[in-house]
Coordinates of C-alpha atoms in Angstrom, one line a residue:
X28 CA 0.0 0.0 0.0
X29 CA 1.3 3.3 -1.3
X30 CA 0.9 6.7 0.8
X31 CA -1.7 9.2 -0.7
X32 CA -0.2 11.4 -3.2
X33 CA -0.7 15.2 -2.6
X34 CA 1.5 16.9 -4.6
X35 CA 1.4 19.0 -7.6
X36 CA 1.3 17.0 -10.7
X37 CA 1.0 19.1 -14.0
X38 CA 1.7 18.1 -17.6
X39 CA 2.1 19.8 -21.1
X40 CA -1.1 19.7 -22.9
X41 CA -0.7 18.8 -26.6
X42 CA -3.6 21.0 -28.3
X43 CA -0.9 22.1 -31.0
X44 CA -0.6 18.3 -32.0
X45 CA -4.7 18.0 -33.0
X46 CA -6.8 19.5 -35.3
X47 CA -9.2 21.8 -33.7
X48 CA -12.1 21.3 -36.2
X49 CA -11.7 18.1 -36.6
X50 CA -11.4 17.4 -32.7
X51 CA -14.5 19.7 -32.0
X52 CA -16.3 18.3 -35.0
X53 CA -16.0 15.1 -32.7
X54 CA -17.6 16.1 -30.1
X55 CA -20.5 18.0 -31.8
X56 CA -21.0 14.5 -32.9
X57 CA -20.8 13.1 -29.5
X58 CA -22.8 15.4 -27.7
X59 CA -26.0 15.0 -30.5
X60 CA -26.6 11.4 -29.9
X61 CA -25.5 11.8 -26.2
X62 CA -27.9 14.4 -26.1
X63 CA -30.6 12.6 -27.8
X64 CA -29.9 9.6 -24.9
X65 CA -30.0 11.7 -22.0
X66 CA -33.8 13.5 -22.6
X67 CA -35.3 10.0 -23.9
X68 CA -33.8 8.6 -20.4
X69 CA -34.8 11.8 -18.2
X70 CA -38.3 11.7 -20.3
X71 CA -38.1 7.7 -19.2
X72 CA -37.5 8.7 -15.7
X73 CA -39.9 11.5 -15.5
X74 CA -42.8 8.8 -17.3
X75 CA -42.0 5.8 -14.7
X76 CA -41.6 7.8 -12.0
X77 CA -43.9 10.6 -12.1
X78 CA -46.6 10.8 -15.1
X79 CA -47.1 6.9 -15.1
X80 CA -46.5 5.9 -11.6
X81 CA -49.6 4.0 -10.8
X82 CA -49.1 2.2 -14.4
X83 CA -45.4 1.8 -13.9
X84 CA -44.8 0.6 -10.3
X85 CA -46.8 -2.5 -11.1
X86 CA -43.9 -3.7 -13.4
X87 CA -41.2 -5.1 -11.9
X88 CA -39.1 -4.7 -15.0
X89 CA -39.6 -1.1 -15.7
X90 CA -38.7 -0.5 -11.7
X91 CA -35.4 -2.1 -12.7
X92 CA -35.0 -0.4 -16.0
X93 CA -35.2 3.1 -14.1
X94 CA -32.4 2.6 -12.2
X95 CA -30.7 1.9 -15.4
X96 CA -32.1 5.4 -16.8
X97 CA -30.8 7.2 -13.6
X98 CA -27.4 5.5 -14.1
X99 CA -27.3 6.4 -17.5
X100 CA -28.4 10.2 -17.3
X101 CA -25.2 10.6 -14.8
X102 CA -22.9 9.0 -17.0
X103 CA -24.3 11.5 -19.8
X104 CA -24.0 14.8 -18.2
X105 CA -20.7 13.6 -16.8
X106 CA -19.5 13.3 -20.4
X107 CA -20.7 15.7 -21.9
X108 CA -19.8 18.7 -19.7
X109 CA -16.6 17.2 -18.4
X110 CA -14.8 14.0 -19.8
X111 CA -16.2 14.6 -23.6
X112 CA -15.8 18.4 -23.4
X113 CA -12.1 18.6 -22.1
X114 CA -11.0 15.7 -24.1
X115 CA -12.2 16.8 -27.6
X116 CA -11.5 20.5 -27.1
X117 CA -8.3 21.4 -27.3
X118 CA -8.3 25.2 -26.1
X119 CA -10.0 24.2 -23.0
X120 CA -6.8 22.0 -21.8
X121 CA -4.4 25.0 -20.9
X122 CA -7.1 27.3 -19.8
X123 CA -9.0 24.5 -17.1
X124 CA -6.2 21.8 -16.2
X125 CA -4.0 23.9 -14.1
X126 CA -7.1 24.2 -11.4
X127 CA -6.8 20.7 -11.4
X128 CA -3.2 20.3 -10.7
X129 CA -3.5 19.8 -7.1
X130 CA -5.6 17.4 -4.9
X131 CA -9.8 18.4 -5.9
X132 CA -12.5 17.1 -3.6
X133 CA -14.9 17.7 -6.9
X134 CA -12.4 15.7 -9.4
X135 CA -12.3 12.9 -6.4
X136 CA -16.1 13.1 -6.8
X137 CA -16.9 12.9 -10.2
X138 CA -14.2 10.4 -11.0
X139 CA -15.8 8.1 -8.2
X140 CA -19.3 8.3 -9.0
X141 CA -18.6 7.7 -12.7
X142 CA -17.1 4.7 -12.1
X143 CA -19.8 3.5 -9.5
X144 CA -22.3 4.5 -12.1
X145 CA -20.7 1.9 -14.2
X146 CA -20.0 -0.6 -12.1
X147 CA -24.4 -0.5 -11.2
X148 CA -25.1 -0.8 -15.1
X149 CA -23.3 -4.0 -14.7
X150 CA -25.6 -4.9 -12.1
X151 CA -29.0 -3.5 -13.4
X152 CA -27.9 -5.4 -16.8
X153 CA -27.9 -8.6 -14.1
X154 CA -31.2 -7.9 -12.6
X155 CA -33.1 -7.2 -15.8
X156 CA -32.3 -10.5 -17.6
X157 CA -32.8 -12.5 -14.4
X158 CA -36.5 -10.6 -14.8
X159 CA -37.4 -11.9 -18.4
X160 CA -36.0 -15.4 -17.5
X161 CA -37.9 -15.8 -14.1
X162 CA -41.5 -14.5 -15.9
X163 CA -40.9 -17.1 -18.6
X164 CA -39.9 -19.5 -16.0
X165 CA -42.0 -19.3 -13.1
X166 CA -45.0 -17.3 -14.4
X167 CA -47.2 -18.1 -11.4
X168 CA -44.8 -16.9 -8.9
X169 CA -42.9 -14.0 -11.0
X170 CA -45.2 -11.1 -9.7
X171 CA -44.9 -12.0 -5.9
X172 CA -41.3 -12.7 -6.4
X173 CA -40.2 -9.9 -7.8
X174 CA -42.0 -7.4 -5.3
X175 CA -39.7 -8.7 -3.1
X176 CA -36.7 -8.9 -5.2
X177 CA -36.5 -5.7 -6.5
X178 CA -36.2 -3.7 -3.2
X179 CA -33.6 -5.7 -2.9
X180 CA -32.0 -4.7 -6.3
X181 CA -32.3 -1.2 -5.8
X182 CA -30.4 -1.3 -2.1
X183 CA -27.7 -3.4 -4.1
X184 CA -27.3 -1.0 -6.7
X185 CA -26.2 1.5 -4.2
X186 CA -24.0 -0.9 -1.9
X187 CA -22.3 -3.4 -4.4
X188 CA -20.4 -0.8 -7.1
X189 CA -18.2 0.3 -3.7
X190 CA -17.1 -3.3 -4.1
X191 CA -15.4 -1.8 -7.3
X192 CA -14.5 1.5 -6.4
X193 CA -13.2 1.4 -2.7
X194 CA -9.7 2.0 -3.9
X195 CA -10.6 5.1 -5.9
X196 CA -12.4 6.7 -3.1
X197 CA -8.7 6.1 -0.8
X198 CA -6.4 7.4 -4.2
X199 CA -5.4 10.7 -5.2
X200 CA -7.6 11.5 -8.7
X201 CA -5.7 13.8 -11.0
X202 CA -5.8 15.1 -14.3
X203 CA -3.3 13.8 -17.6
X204 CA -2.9 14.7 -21.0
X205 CA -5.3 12.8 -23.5
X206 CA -5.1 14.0 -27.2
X207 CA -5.3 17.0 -27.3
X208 CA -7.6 17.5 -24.5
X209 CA -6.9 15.9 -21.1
X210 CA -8.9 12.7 -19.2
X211 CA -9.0 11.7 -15.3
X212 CA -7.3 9.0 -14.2
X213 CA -6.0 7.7 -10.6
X214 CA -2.9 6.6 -8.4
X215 CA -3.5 3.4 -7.0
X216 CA -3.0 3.9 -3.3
X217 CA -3.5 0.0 -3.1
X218 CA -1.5 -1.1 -5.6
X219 CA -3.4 -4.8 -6.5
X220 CA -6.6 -3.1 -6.6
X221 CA -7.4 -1.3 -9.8
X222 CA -10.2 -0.4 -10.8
X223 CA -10.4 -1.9 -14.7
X224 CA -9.5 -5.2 -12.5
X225 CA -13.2 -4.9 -10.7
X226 CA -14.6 -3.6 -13.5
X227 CA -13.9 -7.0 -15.5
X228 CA -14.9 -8.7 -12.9
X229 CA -18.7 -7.1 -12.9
X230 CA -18.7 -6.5 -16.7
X231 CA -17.7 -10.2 -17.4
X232 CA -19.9 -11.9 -14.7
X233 CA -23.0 -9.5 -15.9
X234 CA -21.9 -10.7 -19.4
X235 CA -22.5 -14.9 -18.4
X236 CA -25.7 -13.9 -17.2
X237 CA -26.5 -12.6 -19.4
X238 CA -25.5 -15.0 -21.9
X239 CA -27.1 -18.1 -19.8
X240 CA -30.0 -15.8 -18.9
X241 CA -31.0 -14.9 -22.8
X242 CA -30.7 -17.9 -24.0
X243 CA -33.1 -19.7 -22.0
X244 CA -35.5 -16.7 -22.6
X245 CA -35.3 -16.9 -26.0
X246 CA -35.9 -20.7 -26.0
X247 CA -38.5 -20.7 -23.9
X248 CA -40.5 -17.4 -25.7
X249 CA -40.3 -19.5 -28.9
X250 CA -41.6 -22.8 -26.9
X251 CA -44.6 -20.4 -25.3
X252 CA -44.8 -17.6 -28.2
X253 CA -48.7 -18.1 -27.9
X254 CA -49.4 -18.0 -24.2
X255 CA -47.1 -14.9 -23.5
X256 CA -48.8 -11.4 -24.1
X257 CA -48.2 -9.1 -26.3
X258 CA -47.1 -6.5 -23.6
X259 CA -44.9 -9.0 -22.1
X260 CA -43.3 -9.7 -25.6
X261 CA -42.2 -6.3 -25.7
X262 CA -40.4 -6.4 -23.0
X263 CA -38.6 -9.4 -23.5
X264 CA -37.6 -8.4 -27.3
X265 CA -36.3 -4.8 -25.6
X266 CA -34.3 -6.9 -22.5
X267 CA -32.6 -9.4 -25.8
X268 CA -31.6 -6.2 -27.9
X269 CA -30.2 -4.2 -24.9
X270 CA -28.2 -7.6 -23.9
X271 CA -26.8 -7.7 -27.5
X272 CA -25.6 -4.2 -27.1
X273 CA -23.8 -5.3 -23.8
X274 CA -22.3 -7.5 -25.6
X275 CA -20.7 -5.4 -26.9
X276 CA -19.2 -3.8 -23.8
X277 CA -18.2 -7.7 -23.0
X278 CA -16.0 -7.7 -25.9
X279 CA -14.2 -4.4 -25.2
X280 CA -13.6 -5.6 -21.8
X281 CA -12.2 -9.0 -22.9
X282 CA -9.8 -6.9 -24.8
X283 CA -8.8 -4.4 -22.6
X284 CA -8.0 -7.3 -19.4
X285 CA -6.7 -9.9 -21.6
X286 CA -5.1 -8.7 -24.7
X287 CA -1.7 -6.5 -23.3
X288 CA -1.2 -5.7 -27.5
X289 CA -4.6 -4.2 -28.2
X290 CA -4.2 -1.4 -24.7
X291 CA -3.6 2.1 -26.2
X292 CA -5.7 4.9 -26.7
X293 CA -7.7 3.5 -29.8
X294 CA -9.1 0.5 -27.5
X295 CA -9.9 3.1 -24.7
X296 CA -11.7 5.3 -27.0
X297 CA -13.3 2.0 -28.6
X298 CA -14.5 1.2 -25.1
X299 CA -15.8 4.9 -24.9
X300 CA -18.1 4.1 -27.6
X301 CA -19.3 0.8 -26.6
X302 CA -20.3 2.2 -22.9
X303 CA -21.8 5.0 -25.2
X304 CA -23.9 2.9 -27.6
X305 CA -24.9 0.6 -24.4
X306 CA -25.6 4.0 -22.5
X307 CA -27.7 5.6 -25.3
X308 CA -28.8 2.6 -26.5
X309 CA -30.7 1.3 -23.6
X310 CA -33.2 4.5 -23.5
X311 CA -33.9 4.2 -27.7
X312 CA -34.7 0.4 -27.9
X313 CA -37.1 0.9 -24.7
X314 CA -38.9 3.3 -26.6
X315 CA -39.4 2.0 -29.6
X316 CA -40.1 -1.3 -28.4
X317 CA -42.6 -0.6 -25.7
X318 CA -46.1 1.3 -26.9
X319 CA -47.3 2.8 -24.0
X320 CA -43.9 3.9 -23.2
X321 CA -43.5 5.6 -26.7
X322 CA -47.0 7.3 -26.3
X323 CA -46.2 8.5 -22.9
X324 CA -42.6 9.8 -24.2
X325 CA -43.0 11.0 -27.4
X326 CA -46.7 12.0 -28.0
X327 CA -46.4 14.2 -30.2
X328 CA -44.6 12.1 -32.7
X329 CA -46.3 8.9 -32.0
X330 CA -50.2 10.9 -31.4
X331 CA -52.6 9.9 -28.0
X332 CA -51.6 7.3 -25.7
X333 CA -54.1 4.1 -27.0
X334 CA -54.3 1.3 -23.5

């Protein structure tokens, strides 16, 4: 175990090195379909929680998928007014990181509840496939098992991601030069325990769940096609297509903890898309795939809500 590290620790940005339009161009880019994510998710929030409550809280699954919203909208304004911004900016880097150089309660924040953030998508991707599998499984005794159960997801959502992130919250955050822009990153105050270690661990368990999880969902949707509602069908096609973008997050993982010649700054900005597109994604599949939903969200494209 290292001491904490409170010193000074500055760098040389490299803004002269990038293209301004084209870096800016990038996150124009970024913060459109970011942007798009983050008012379908707060709309998601607002419908589940608020406008749609009675309706909502009667569905296990949608309880679930709101803490996935939650997670989500944090990981999107994060991004976009911090890690996005300063990365894909270059002006920004000279001008901001030097307030940054030295030990910041709010970089020690944000740097901890991103990653916690993460860490629970891992876990809400866990509970939500468990869902679909139990109501094709045990039908009679999915409702009464599941308004037990997901109390008990949300209080792990909160408690489990500090298995994960206990080493950040003890470690000095600081600031380093990323493109032309800069990105947070840590020093390990125990040295074993890295983060992107924990974060393989969740990611790739959440991934076998997942895996096993779909599988017998599909199988078993196919064997009971005609006995399963329509509104339950729904669901189940929006839980399959948001596990095949996870998938996706799988494989950047695998490649970031087991393949030492693919780690540079094309993989980590490969794994920036992949969260992104499961992050996004998750909101835009839900809508689509779930009427009600859509009406309640988007009435004016989609016209009155029909029950």
């Amino acid at each position: 175990m290292s001491t904490y590290n409170s010193s000074e620790i500055s760098f040389v940005c490299k803004s002269a090195e990038y293209d301004l339009v084209w870096e800016v161009s990038k996150y124009i880019v970024t913060a459109m379909y970011q942007g798009i994510g983050l008012i379908l998710h707060l709309s998601i929030i607002k419908t589940i929680l608020i406008t749609e409550r009675k309706y909502y809280r009667r569905c296990s699954f949608f309880q679930i998928f709101v803490t996935d919203s939650i997670e989500s909208s944090i990981l999107i304004i994060f991004s976009l007014f911090f890690n996005q911004l300063f990365m894909y900016i270059p002006p920004l880097c000279p001008i901001i990181g030097p307030y940054f150089y030295n030990p910041s309660v709010f970089l020690q924040f944000l740097y901890v509840i991103i990653n916690h953030a993460r860490f629970a998508k891992s876990i809400t991707q866990i509970a939500m496939v468990l869902n679909r599998m139990t109501c094709v499984m045990m039908p009679a005794e999915y409702d009464h098992m599941w308004k037990k159960l997901t109390p008990m997801v949300w209080v792990s959502l909160l408690v489990i991601p500090f298995g994960g992130t206990w080493n950040c919250i003890i470690s000095r955050v600081y600031i380093g030069p990323f493109r032309g822009g800069f990105t947070m990153n840590y020093i390990r105050t125990v040295e074993w325990a890295a983060v992107s270690f924990f974060q393989s661990i969740y990611i790739l368990t959440a991934l076998l769940f997942t895996v096993i999880c779909t599988t017998v969902t599909v199988y078993k949707l196919f064997m009971l096609s005609r006995r399963i509602k329509s509104g339950e069908k729904s669901l189940f096609l929006s839980s399959i297509l948001i596990s095949v973008i996870f998938l996706l997050v799988g494989a950047t993982q695998l490649a970031f903890a087991f393949c030492s010649v693919c780690q540079g700054s094309l993989l980590y900005v490969l794994q920036l898309l992949a969260f992104d597109t499961f992050t996004v994604g998750s909101a835009v599949i839900m809508i689509i795939t779930d009427k009600r939903l859509r009406y309640s969200v988007l009435p004016c494209l989609w016209g009155p809500k029909k029950i």
